[in-house]
Short mmCIF file of N, CA and C in Angstrom, two decimals:
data_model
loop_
_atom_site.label_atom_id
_atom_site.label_comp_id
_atom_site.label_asym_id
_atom_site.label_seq_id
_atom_site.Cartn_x
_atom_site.Cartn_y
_atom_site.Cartn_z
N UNK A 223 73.65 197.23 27.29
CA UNK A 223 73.39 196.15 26.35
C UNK A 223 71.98 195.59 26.51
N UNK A 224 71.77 195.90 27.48
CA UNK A 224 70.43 195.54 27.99
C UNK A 224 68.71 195.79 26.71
N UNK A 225 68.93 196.93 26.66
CA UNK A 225 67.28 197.42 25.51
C UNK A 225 68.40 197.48 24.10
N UNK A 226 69.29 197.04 23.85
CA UNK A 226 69.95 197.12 22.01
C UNK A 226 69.92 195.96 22.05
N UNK A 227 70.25 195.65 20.72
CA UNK A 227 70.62 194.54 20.40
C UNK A 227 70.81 194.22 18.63
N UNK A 228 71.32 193.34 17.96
CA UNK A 228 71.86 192.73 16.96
C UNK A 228 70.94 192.19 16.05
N UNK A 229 69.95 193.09 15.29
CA UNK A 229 68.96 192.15 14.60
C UNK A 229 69.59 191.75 13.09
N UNK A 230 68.94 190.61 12.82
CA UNK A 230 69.65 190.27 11.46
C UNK A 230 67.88 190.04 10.36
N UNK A 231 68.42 190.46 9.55
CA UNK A 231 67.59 189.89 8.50
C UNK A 231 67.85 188.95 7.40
N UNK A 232 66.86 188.21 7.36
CA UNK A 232 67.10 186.82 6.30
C UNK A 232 66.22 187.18 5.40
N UNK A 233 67.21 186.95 3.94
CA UNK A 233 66.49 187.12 2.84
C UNK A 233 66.95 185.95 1.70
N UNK A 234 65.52 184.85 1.72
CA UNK A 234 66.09 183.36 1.40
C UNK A 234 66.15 183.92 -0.74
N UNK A 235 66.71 183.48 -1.16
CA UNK A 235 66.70 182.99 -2.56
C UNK A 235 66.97 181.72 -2.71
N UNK A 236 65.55 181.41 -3.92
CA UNK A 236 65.47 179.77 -3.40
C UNK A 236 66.11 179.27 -4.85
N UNK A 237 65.51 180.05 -5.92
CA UNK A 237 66.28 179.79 -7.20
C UNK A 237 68.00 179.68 -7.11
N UNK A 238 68.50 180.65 -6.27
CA UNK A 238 70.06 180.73 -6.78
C UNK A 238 70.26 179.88 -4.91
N UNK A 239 69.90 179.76 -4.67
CA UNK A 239 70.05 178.26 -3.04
C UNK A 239 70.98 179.69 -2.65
N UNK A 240 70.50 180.63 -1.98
CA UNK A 240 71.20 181.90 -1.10
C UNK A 240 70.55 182.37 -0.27
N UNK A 241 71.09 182.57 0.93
CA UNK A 241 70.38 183.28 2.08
C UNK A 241 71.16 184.52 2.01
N UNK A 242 70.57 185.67 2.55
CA UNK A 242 71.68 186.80 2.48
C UNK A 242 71.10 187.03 3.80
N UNK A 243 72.17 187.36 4.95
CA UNK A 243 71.84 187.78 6.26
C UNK A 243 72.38 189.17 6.65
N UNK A 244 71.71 190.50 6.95
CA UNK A 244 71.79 191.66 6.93
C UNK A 244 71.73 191.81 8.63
N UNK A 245 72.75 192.63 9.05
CA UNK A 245 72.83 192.95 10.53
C UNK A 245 71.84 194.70 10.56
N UNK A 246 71.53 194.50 11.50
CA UNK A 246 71.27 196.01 11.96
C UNK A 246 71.45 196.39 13.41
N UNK A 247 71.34 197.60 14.07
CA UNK A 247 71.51 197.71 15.48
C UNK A 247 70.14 198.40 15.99
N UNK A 248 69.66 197.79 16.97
CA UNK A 248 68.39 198.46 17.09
C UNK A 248 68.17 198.63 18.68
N UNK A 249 67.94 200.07 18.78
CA UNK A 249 67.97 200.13 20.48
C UNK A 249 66.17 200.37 20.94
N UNK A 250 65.82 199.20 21.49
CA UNK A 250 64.41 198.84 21.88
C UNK A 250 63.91 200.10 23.09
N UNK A 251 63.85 201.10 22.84
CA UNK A 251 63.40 202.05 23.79
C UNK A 251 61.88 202.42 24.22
N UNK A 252 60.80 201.76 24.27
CA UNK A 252 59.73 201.80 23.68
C UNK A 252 59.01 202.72 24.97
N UNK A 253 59.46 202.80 26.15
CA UNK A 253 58.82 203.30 27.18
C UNK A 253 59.16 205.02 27.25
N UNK A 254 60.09 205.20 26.06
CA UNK A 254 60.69 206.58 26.07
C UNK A 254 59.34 207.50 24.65
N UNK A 255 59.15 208.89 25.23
CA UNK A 255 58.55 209.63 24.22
C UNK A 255 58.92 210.38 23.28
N UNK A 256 58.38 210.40 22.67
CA UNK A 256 59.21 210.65 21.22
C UNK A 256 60.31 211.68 21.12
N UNK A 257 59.72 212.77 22.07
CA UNK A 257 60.49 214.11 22.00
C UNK A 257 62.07 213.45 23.28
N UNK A 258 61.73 212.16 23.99
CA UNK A 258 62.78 212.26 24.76
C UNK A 258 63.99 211.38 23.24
N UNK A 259 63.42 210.32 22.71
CA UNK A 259 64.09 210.18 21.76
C UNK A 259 64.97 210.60 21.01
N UNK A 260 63.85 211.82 20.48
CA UNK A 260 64.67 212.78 19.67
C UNK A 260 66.02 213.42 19.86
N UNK A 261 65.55 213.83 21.23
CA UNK A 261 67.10 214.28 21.90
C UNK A 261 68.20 213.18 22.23
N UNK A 262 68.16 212.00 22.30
CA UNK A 262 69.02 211.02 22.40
C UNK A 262 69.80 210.55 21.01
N UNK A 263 68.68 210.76 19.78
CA UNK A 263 69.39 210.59 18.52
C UNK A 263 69.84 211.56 18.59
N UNK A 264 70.03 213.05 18.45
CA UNK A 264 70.80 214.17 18.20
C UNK A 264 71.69 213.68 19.14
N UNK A 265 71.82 213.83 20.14
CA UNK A 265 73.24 213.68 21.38
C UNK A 265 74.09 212.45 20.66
N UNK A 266 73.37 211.85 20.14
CA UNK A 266 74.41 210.45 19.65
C UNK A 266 75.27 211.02 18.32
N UNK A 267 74.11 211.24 17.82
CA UNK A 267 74.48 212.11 16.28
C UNK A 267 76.07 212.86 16.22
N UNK A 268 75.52 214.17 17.54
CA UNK A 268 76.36 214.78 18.07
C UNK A 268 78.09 214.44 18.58
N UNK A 269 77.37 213.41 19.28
CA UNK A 269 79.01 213.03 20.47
C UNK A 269 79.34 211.90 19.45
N UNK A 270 78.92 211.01 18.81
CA UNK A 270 79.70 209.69 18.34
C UNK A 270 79.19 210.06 16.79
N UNK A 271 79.32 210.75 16.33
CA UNK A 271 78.63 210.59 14.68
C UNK A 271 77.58 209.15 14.13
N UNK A 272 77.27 209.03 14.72
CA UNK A 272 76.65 207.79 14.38
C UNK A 272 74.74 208.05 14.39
N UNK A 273 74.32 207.72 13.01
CA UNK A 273 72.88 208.36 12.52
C UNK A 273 71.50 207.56 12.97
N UNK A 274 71.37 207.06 13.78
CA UNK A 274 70.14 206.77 14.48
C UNK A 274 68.62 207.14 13.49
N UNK A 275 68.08 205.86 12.87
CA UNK A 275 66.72 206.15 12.32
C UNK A 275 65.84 206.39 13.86
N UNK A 276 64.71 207.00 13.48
CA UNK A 276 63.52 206.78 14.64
C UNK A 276 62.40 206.05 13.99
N UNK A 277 61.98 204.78 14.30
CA UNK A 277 60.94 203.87 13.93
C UNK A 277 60.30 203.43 15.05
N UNK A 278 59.18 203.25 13.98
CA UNK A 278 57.93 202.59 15.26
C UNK A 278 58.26 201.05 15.46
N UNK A 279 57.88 200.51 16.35
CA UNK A 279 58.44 199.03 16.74
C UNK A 279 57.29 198.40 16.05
N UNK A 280 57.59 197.11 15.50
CA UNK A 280 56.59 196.42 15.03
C UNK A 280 55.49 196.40 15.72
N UNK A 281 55.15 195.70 16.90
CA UNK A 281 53.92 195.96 17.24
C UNK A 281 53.28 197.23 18.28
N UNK A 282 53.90 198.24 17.14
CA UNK A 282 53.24 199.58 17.20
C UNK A 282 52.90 200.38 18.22
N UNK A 283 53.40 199.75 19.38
CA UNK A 283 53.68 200.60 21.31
C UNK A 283 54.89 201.06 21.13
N UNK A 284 55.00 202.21 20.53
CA UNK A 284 56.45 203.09 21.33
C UNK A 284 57.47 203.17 20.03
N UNK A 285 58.35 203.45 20.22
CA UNK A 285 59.09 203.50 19.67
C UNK A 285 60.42 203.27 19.61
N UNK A 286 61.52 203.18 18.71
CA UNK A 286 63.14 202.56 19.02
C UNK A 286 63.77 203.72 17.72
N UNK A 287 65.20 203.28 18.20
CA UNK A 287 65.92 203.55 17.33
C UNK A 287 66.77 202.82 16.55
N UNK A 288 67.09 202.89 15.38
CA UNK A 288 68.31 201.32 14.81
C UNK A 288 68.60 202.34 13.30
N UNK A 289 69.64 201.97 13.22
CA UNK A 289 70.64 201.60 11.79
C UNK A 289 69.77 201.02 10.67
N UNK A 290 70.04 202.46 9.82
CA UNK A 290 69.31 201.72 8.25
C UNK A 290 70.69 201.03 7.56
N UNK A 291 71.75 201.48 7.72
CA UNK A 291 72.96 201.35 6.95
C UNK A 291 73.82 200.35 8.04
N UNK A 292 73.97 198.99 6.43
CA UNK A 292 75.07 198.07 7.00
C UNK A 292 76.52 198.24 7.90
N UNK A 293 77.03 199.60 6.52
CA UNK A 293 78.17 200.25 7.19
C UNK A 293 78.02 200.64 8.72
N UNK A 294 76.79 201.59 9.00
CA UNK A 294 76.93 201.74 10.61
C UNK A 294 76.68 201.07 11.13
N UNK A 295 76.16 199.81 10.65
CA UNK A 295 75.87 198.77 11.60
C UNK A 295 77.72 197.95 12.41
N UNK A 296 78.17 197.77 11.12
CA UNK A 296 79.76 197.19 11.79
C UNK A 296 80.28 198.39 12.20
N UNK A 297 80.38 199.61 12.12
CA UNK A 297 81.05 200.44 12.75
C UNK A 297 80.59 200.92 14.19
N UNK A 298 79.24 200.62 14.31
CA UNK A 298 78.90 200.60 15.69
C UNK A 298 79.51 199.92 16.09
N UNK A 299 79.42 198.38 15.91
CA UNK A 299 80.13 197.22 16.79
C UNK A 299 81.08 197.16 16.92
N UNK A 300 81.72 197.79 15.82
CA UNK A 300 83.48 198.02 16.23
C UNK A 300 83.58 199.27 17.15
N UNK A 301 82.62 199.76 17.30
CA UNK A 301 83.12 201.32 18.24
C UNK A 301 82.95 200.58 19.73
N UNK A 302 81.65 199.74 19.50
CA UNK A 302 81.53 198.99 21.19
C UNK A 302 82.06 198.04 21.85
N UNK A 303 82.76 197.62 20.48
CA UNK A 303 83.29 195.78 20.99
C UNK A 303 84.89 195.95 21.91
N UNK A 304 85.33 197.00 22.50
CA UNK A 304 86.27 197.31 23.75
C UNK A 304 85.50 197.03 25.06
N UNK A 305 83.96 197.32 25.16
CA UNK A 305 83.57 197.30 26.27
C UNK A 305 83.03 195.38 26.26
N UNK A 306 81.72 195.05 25.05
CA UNK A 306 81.21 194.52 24.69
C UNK A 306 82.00 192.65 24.38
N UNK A 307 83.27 193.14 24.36
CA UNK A 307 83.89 192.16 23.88
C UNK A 307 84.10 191.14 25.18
N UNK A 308 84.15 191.99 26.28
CA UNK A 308 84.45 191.75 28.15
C UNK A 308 83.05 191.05 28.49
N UNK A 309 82.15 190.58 27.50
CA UNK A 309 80.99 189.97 28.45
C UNK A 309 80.23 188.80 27.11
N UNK A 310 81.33 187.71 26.97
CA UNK A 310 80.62 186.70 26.15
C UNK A 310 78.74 186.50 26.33
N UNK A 311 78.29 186.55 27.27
CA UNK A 311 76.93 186.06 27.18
C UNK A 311 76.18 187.28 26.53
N UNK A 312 76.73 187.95 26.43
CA UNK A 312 75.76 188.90 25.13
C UNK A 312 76.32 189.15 23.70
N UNK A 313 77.00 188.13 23.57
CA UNK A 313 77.58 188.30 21.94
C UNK A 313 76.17 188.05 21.04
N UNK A 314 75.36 187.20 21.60
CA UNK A 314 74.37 187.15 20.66
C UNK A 314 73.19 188.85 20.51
N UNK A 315 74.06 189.67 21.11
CA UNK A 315 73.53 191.04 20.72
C UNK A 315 74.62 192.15 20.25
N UNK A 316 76.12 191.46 20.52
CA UNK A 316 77.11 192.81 20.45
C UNK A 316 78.23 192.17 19.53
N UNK A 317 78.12 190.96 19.03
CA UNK A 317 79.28 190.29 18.35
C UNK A 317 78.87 189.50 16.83
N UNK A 318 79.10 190.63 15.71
CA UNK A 318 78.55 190.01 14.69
C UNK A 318 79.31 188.59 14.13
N UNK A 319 80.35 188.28 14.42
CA UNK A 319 81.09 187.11 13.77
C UNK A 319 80.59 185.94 14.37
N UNK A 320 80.70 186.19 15.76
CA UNK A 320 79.86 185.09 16.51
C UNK A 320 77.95 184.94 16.46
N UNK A 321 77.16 186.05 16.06
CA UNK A 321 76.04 185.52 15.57
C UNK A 321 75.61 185.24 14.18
N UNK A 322 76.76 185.58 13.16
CA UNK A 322 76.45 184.83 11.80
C UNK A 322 77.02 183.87 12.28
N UNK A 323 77.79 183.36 12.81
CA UNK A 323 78.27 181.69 12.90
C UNK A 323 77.18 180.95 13.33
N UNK A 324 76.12 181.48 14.63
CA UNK A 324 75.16 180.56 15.10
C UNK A 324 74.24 180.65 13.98
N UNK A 325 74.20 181.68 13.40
CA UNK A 325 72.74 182.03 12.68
C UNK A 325 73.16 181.09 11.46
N UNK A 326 74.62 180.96 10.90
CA UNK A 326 74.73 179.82 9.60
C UNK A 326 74.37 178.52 9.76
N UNK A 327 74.92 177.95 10.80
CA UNK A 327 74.64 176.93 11.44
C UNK A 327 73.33 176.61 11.89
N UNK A 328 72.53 177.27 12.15
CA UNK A 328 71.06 177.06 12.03
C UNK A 328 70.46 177.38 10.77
N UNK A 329 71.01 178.09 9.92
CA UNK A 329 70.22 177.82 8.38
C UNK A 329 70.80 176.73 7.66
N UNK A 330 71.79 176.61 7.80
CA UNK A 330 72.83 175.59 7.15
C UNK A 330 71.74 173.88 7.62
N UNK A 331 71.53 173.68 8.54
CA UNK A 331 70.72 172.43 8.85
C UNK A 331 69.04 172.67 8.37
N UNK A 332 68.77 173.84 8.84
CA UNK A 332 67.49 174.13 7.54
C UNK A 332 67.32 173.54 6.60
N UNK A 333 68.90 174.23 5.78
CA UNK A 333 68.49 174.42 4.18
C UNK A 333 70.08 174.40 3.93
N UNK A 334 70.86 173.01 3.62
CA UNK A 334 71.78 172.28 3.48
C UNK A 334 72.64 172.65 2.23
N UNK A 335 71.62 172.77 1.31
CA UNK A 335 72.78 173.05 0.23
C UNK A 335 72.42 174.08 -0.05
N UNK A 336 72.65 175.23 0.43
CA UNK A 336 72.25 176.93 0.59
C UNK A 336 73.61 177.55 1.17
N UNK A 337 73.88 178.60 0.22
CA UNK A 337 74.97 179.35 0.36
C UNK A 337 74.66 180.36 1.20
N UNK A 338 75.28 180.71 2.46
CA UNK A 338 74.96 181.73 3.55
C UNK A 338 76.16 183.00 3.11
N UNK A 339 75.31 184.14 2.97
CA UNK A 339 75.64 185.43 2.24
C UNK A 339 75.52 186.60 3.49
N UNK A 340 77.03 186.86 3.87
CA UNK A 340 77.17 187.87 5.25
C UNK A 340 76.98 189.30 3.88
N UNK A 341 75.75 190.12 4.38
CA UNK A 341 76.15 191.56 4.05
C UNK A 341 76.95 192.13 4.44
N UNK A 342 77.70 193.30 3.47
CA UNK A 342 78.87 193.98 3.92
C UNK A 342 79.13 195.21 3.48
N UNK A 343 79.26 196.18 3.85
CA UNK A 343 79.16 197.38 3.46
C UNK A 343 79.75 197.65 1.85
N UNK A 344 80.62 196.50 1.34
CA UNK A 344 81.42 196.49 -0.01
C UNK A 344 80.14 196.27 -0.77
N UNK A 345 79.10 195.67 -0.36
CA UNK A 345 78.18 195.24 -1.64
C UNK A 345 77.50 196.24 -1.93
N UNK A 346 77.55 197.55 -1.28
CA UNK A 346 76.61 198.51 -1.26
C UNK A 346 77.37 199.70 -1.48
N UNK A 347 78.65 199.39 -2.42
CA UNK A 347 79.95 200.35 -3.02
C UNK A 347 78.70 200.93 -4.00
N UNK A 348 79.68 202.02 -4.18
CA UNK A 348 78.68 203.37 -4.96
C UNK A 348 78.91 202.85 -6.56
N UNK A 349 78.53 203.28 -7.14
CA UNK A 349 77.81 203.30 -8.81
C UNK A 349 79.02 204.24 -9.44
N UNK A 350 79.92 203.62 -9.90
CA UNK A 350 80.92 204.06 -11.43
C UNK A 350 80.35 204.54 -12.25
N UNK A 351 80.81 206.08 -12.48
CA UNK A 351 80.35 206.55 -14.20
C UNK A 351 80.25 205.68 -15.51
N UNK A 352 80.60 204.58 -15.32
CA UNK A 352 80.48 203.62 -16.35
C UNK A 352 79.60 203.03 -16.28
N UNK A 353 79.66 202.44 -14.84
CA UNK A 353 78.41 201.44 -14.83
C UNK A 353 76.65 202.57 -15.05
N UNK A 354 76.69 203.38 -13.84
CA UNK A 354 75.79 204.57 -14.22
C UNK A 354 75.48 204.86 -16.32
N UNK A 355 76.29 204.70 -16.62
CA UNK A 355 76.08 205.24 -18.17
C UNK A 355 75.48 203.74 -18.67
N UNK A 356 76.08 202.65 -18.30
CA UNK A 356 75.69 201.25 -18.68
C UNK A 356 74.13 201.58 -18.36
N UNK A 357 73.94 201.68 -17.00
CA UNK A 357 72.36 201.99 -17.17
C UNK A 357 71.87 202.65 -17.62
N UNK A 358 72.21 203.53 -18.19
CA UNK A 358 71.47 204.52 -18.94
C UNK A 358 71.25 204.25 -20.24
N UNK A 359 72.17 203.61 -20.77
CA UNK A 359 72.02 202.94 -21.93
C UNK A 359 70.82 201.57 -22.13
N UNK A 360 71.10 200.69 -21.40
CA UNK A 360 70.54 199.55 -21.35
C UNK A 360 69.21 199.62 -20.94
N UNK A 361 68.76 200.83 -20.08
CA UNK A 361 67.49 201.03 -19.82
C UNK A 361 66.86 201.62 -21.06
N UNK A 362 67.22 202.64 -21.94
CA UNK A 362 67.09 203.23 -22.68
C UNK A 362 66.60 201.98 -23.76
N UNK A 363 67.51 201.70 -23.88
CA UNK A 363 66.96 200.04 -25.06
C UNK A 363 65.96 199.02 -24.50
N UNK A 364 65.28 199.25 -23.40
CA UNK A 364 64.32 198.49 -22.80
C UNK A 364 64.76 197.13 -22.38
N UNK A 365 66.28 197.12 -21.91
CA UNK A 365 66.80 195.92 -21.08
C UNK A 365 66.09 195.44 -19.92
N UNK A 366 65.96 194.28 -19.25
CA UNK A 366 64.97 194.28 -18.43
C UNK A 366 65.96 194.63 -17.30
N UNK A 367 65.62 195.09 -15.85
CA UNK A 367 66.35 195.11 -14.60
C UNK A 367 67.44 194.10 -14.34
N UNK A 368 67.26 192.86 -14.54
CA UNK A 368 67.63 191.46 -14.49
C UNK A 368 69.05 191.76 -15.68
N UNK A 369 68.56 191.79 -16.88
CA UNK A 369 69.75 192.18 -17.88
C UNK A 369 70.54 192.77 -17.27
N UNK A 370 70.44 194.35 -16.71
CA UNK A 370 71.02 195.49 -16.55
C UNK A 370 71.76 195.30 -15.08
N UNK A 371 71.17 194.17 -14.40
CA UNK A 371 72.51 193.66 -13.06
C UNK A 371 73.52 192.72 -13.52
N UNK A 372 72.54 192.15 -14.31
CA UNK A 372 73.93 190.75 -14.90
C UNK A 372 75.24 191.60 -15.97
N UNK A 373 74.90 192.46 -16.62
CA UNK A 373 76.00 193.44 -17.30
C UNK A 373 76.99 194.07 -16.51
N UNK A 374 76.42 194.56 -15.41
CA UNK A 374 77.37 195.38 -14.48
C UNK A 374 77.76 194.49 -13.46
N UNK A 375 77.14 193.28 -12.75
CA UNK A 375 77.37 192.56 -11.97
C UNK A 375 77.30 193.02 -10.37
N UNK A 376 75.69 193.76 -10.32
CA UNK A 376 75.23 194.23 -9.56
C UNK A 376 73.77 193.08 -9.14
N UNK A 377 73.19 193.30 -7.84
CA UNK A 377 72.17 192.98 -7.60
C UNK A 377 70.92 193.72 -8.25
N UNK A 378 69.75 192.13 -8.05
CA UNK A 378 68.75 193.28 -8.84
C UNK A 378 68.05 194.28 -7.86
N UNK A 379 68.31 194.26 -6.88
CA UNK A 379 67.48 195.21 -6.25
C UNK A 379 68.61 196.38 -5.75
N UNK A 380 69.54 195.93 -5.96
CA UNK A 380 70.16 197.42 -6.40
C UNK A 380 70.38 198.23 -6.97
N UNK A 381 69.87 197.76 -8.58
CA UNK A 381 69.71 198.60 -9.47
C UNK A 381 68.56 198.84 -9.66
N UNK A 382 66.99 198.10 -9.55
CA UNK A 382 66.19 198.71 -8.95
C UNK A 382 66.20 199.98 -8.12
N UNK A 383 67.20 200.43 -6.81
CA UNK A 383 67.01 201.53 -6.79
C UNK A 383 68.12 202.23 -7.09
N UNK A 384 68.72 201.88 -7.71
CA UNK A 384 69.77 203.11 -8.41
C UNK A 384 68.81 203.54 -9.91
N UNK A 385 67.84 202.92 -10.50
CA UNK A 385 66.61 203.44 -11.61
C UNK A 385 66.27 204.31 -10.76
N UNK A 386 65.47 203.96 -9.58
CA UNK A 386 64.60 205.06 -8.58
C UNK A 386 65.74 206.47 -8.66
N UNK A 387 66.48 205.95 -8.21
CA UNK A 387 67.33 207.49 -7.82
C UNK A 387 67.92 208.32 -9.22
N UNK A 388 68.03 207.41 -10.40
CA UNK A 388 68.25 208.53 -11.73
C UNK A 388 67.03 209.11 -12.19
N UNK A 389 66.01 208.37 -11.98
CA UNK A 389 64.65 208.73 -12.45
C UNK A 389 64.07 210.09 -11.53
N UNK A 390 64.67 209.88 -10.38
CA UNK A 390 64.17 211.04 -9.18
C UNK A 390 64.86 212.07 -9.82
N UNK A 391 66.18 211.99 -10.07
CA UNK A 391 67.15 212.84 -10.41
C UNK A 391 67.28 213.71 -11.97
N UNK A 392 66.15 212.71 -12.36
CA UNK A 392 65.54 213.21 -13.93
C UNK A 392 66.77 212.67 -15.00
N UNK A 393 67.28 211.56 -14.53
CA UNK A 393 68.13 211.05 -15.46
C UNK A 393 67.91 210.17 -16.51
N UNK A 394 66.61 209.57 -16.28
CA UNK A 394 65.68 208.94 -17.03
C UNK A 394 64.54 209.28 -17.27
#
């Protein structure tokens, strides 16, 4: 538990008073070389299915590994929280229920009348042939992005890249 840990990201919306707080898992390895890395994401890959990005650490000495995807982010913690669950003083790295609670509670006195928004792997459910055709349509008529989430009742930056990915796909 020691070099991982529980990062969250805050993403304020000030118009609609929403914070959305995004977990990730990120194992701080920075003294390790790349090629020893490499072999630690495959072995993980390997023995626990679980997909390990390789990124450079913000300030650019070394390198780590962490979770692009929400989903593996709770499914890590549920794979660890048998061991993880046995040592309260690191929940603020291995226990997501207990660090959105501190983390609400410190935005919540921030920013008072702000709705605190746990990401969850449901918000990031796949794209219906309907809704998919909705975009295709609505883009087609020069709907703006904004239109074309409020129709389907999607985020806009999720259909932002669900455009990217039909457009890649030559669907637009």
């Amino acid at each position: 538990m020691d070099d991982g840990t529980l990062s969250i990201t805050k993403r304020i919306n000030h118009s609609k008073k929403r914070i959305y707080l995004t977990p990730s898992i990120m194992l701080a390895l920075q003294c390790y070389p790349v090629h020893e890395l490499n072999v630690l994401q495959k072995h993980i890959q390997d023995a626990f299915n679980y997909s390990f990005k390789l990124c450079s650490t913000p300030s650019r000495y070394g390198h780590m590994l962490r979770f692009t995807s929400v989903q593996h982010t709770f499914s890590f913690l549920e794979f660890i929280s048998p061991v993880t669950n046995t040592c309260p003083s690191m929940f603020y790295k291995t226990n997501w229920e207990w660090r959105y609670n501190e983390e609400k509670q410190l935005l919540l006195e921030q920013y008072p009348n702000y709705e605190i928004i746990a990401s969850s792997s449901d918000r990031y459910r796949s794209y219906s042939s309907e809704e998919i055709n909705c975009i295709l349509i609505l883009h087609k008529e020069g709907q703006s992005i904004s239109n074309i989430a409020r129709a389907i009742n999607r985020t806009y930056w999720s259909v932002v890249y669900k455009i990217r990915e039909l457009k890649e796909k030559k669907f637009l």
